[in-house]
Coordinates of C-alpha atoms in Angstrom, one line a residue:
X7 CA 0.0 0.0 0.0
X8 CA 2.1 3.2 -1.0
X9 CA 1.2 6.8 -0.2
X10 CA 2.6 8.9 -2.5
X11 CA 6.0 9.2 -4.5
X12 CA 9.1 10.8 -2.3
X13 CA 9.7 10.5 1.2
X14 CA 8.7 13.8 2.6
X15 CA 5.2 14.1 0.8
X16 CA 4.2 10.5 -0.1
X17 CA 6.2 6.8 -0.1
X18 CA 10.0 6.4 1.3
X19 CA 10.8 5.3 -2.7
X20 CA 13.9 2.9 -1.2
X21 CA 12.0 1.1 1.5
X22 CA 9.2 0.4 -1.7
X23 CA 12.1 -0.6 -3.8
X24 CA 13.1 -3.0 -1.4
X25 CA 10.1 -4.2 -0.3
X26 CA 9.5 -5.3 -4.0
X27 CA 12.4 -6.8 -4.6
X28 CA 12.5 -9.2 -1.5
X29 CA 9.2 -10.1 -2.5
X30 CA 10.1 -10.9 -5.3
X31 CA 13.3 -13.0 -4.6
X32 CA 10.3 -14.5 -2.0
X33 CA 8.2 -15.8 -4.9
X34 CA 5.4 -13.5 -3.9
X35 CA 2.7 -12.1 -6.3
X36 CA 2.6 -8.7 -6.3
X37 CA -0.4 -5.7 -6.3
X38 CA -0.1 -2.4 -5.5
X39 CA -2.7 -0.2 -4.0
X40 CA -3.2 3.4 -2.7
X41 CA -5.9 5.7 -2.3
X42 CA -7.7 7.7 -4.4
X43 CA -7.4 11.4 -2.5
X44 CA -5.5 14.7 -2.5
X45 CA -1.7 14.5 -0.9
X46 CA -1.9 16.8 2.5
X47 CA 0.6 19.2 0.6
X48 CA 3.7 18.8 -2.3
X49 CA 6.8 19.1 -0.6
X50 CA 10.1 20.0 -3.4
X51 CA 12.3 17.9 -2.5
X52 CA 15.5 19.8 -3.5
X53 CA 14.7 22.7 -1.4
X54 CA 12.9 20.5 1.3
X55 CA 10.0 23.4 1.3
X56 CA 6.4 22.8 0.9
X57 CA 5.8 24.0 -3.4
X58 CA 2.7 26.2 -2.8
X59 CA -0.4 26.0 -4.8
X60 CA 0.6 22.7 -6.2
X61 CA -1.6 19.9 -5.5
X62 CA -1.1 16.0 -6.2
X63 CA -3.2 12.8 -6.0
X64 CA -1.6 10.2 -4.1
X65 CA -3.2 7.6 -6.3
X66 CA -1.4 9.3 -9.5
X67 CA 1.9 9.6 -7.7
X68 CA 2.0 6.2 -6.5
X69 CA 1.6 5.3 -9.9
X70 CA 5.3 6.5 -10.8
X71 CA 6.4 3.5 -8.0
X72 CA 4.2 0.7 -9.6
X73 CA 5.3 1.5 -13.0
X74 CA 1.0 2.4 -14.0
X75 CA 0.2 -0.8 -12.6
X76 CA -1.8 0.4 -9.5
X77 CA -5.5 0.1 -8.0
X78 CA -7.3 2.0 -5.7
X79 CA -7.4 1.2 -2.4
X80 CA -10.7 0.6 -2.2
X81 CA -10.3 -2.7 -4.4
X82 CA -8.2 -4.0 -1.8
X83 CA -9.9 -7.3 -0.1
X84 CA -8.3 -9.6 2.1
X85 CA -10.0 -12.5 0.1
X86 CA -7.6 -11.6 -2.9
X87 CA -4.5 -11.4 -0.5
X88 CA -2.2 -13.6 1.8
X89 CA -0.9 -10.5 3.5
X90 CA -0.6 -6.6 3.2
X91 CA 2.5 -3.9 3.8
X92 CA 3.2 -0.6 4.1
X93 CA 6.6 1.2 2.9
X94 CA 7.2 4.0 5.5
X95 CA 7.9 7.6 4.0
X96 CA 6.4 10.7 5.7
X97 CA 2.9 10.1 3.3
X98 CA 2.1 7.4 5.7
X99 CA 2.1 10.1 8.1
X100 CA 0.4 12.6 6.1
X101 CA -1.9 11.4 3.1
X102 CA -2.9 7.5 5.0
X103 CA -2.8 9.6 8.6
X104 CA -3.0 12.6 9.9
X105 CA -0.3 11.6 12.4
X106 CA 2.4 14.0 11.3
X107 CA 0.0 17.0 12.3
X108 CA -2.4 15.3 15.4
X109 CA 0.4 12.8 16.7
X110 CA -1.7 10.9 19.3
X111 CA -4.6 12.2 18.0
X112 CA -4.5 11.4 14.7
X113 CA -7.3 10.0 12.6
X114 CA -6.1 7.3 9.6
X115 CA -7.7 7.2 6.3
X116 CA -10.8 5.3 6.5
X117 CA -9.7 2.3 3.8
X118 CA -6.4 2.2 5.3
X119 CA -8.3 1.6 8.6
X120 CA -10.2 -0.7 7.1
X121 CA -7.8 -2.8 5.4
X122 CA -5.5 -2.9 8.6
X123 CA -8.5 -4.4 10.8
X124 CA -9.8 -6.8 7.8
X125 CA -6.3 -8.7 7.6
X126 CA -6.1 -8.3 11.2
X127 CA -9.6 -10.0 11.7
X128 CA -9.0 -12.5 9.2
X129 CA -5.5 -13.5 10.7
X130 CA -3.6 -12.5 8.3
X131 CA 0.0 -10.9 8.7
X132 CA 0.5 -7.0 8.3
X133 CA 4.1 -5.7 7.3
X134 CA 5.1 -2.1 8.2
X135 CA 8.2 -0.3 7.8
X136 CA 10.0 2.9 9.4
X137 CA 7.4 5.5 10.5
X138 CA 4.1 3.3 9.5
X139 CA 3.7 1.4 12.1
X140 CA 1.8 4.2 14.1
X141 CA -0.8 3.0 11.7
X142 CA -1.2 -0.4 13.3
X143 CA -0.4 0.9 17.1
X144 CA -3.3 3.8 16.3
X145 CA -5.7 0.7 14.5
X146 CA -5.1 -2.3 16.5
X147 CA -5.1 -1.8 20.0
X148 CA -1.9 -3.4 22.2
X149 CA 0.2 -4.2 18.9
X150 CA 3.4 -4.9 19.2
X151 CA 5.5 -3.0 16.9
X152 CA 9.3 -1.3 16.5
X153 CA 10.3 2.1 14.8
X154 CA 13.9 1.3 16.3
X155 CA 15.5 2.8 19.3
X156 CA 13.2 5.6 21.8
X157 CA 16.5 7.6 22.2
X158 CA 18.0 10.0 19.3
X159 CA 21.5 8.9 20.5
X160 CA 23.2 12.3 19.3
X161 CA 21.2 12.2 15.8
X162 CA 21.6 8.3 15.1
X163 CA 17.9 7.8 15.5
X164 CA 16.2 10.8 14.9
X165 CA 12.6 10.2 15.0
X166 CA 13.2 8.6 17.8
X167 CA 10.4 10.8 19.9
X168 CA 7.5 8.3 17.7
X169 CA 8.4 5.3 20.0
X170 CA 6.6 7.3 22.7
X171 CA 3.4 8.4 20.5
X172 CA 3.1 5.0 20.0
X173 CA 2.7 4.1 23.4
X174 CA 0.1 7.2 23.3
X175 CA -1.2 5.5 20.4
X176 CA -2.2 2.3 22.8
X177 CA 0.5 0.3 21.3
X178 CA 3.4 -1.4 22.3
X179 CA 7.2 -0.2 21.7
X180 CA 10.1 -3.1 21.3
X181 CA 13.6 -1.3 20.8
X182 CA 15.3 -3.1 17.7
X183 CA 18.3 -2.2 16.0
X184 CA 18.6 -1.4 12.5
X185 CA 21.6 -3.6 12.1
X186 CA 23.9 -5.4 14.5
X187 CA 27.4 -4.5 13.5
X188 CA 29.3 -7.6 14.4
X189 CA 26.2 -10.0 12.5
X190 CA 24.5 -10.1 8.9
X191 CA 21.5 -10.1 10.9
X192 CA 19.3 -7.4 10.5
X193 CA 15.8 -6.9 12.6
X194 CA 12.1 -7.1 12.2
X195 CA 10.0 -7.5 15.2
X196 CA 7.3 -9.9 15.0
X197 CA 4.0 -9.8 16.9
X198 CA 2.9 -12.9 16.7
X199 CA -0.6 -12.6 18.2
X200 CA -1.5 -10.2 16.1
X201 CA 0.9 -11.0 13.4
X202 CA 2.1 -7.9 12.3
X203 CA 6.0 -7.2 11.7
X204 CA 7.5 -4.1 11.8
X205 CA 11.7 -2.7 11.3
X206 CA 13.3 1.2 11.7
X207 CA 14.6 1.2 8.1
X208 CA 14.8 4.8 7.5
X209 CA 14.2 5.7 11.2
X210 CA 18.0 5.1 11.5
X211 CA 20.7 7.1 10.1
X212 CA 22.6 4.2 8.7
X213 CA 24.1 2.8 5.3
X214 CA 21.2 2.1 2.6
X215 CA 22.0 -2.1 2.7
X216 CA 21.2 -2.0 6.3
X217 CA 17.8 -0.3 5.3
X218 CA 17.9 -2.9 2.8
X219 CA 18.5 -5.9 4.9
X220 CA 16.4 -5.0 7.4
X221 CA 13.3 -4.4 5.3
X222 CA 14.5 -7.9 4.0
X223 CA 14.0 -9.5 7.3
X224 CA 10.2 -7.8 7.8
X225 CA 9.1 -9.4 4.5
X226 CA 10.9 -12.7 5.0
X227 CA 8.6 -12.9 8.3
X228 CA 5.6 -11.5 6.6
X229 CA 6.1 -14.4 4.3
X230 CA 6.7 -17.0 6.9
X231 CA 3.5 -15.8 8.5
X232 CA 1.6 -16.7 5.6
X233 CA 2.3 -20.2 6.1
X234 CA 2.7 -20.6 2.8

């Protein structure tokens, strides 16, 4: 489920790259979905400024990811699916939440709701990456899920403040790493009661390959938990 195309207005464009490509090397079948409304604003991402009077549909810009092949969101049905994910990028925070205005108090899109408590209900796994999992702690009440470390640690993890709204949120915070240094282990937590598995990726200032890896582990679980 993307949100956009760039990581301060719409999808991280890395952690969907990733995704897709561990899916791939996973054997998984593929469809991408976002919805069909107005991005909260266009940010220009060489000056890192909103671009005023400019408007963009997240549905159209999430198109650029898929390469056109894209549906709304509101086709999305957990009968056609083993499992859903989410890429992180600040559009999960602006155009499928409000929570990069409202925090705590944020409201999510209604078929993003919707989608998160259908595969939840149906027992299906949930894969989130970097700052979307305040979807599921917001969604799905005592989740267990990681955006990395709850300290900044002199810049290393510098949304490291959403580990507390997530508590706010009613979920539940594990501290992972983004990589261990002396191991090619790289970490995803896994809730297994819920079965939703979340890792930092772009939460951490780190080399790309440990985003990479570690977005590799999330969907290697989310796989597993298909049982399939």
């Amino acid at each position: 489920v993307l949100s956009g195309c760039g990581v301060y207005d719409g999808t991280e464009i890395h952690e969907a790259s990733a995704i897709l490509v561990h899916l791939s090397r996973g054997g998984a079948e593929v469809q991408m979905y976002a919805p069909d409304v107005p991005q909260m604003h266009v940010i220009d991402h060489s000056k890192g400024q909103p671009a005023e009077a400019e408007s963009r549909n997240v549905l159209v810009e999430s198109a650029r990811i898929a390469r056109g092949k894209i549906a709304s969101l509101a086709k999305l049905t957990t009968a056609d699916h083993d499992a859903v994910i989410f890429p992180g990028g600040f559009g999960a925070a602006k155009n499928l939440s409000t929570f990069a205005v409202d925090g705590k108090d944020c409201k999510v899109n209604r078929e993003v709701e919707r989608v998160l408590k259908d595969f939840h209900k149906a027992g299906k796994p949930i894969g989130l990456c970097c700052i979307s999992p305040v979807l599921a702690a917001k969604v799905l009440s005592g989740a267990e899920v990681t955006v990395g470390h709850e300290e900044e640690e002199g810049g290393k993890w510098p949304y490291a403040g959403t580990a507390g709204a997530i508590k706010e949120l009613g979920g539940k915070h594990c501290v992972k790493e983004a990589a261990f240094s002396l191991t090619p282990f790289y970490e995803a937590h896994v809730d297994t009661k819920n079965k939703v598995v979340t890792t930092p990726a772009f939460m951490c200032e780190t080399e790309l390959h440990n985003i990479f890896d570690g977005i590799g582990a999330m969907v290697k679980n989310v796989l597993k938990l298909t049982g399939k």
